[in-house]
C-alpha positions as YAML, in Angstrom:
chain: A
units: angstrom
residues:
- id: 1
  name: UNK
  ca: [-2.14, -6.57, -20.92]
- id: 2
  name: UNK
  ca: [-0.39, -3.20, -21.59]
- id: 3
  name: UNK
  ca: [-0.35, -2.56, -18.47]
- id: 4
  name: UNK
  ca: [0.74, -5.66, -17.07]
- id: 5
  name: UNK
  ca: [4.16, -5.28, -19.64]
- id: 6
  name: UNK
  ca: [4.73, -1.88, -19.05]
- id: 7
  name: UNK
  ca: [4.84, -2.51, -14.93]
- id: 8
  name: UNK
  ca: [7.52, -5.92, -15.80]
- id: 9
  name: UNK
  ca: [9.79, -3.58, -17.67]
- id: 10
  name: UNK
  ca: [9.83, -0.89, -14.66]
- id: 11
  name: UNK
  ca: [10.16, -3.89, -12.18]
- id: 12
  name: UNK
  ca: [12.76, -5.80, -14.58]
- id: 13
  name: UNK
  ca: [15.22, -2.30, -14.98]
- id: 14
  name: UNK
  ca: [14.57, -1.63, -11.61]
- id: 15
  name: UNK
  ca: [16.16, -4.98, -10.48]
- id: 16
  name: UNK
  ca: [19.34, -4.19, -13.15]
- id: 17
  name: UNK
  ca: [20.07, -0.60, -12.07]
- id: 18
  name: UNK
  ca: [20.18, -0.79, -8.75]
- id: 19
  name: UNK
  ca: [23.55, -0.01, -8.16]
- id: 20
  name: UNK
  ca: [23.14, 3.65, -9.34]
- id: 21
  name: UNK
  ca: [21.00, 6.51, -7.53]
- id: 22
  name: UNK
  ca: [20.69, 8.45, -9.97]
- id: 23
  name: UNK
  ca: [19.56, 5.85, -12.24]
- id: 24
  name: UNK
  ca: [17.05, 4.30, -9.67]
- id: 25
  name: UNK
  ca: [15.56, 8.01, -9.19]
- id: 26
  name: UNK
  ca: [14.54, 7.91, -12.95]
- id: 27
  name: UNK
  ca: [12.91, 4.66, -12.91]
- id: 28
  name: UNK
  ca: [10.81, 5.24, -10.21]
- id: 29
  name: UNK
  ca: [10.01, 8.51, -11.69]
- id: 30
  name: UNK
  ca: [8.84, 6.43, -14.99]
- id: 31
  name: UNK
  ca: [6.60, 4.51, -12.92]
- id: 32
  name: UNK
  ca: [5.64, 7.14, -11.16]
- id: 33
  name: UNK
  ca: [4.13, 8.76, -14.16]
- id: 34
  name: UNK
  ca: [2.89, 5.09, -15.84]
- id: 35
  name: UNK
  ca: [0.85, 4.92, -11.75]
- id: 36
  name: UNK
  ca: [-0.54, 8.55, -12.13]
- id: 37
  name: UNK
  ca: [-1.26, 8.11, -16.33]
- id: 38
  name: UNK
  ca: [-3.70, 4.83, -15.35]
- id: 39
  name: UNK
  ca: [-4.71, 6.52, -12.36]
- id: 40
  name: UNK
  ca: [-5.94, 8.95, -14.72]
- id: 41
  name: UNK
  ca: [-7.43, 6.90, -17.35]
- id: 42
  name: UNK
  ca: [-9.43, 5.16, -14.64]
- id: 43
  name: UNK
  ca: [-13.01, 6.15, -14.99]
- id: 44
  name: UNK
  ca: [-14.18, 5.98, -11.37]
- id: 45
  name: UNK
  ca: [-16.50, 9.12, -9.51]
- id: 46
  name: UNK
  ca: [-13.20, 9.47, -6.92]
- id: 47
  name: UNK
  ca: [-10.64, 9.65, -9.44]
- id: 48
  name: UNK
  ca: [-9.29, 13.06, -9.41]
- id: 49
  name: UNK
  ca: [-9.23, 13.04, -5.51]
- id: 50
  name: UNK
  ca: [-6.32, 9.72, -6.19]
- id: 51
  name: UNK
  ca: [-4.72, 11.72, -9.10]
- id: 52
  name: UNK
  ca: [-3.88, 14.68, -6.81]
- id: 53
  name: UNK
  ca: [-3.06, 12.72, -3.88]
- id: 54
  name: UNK
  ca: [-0.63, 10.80, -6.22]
- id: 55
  name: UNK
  ca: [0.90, 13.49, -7.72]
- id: 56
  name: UNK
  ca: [1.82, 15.07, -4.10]
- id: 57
  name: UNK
  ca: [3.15, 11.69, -2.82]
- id: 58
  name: UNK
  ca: [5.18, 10.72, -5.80]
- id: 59
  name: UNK
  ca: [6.74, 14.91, -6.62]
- id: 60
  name: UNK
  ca: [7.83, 14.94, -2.48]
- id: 61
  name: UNK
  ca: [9.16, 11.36, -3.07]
- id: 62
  name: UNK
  ca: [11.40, 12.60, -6.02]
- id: 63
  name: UNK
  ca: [12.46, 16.15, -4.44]
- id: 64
  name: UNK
  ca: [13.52, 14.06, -1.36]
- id: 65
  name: UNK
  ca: [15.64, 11.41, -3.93]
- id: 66
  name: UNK
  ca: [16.97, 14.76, -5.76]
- id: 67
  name: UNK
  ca: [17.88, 16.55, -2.29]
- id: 68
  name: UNK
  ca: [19.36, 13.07, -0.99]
- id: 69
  name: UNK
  ca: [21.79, 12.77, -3.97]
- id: 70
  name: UNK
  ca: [22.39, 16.60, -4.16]
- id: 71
  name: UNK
  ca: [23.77, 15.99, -0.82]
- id: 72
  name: UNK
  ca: [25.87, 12.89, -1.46]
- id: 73
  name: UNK
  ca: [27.22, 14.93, -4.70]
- id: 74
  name: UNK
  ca: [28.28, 17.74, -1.96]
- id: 75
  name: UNK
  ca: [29.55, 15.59, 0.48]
- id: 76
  name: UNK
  ca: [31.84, 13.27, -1.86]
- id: 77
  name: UNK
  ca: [32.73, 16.84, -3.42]
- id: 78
  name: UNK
  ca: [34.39, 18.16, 0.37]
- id: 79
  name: UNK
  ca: [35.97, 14.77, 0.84]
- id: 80
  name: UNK
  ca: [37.84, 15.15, -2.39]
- id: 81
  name: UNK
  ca: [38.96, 18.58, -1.37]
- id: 82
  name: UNK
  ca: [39.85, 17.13, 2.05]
- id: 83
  name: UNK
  ca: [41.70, 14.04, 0.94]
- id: 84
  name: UNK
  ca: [44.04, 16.87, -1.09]
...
């Protein structure tokens, strides 16, 4: 049940922020770490084999989110410079 309201929120803010990057980057960090913290709590013999794989997936999807808007930031940055 807990988990069932906790994924509806994610989904549910997901669907209202989605005009923002930065914004979009946090939520799917959030769930993220709600996916990893049942991953965890999950009792099975292959569990920390998931976790790890999880964590690797979900920290490269985030540094490539952080590098993609670093960029944007740079690149709206010149063509305010340019546009002077």
């Amino acid at each position: 049940m807990i988990n069932s309201v906790f994924f509806f929120l994610i989904f549910f803010s997901l669907l209202i922020i989605i005009n923002n990057f930065i914004n979009l980057l946090i939520i799917l960090e959030n769930f993220n770490v709600l996916l990893l913290f049942y991953c965890l709590l999950n009792n099975n013999e292959n569990t920390g084999t998931v976790f790890l794989s999880l964590l690797t997936i979900m920290t490269l999807e985030i540094s490539f989110g952080l590098v993609v808007m670093s960029r944007m930031w740079v690149s709206s940055d010149l063509n305010y410079i340019v546009s002077l």
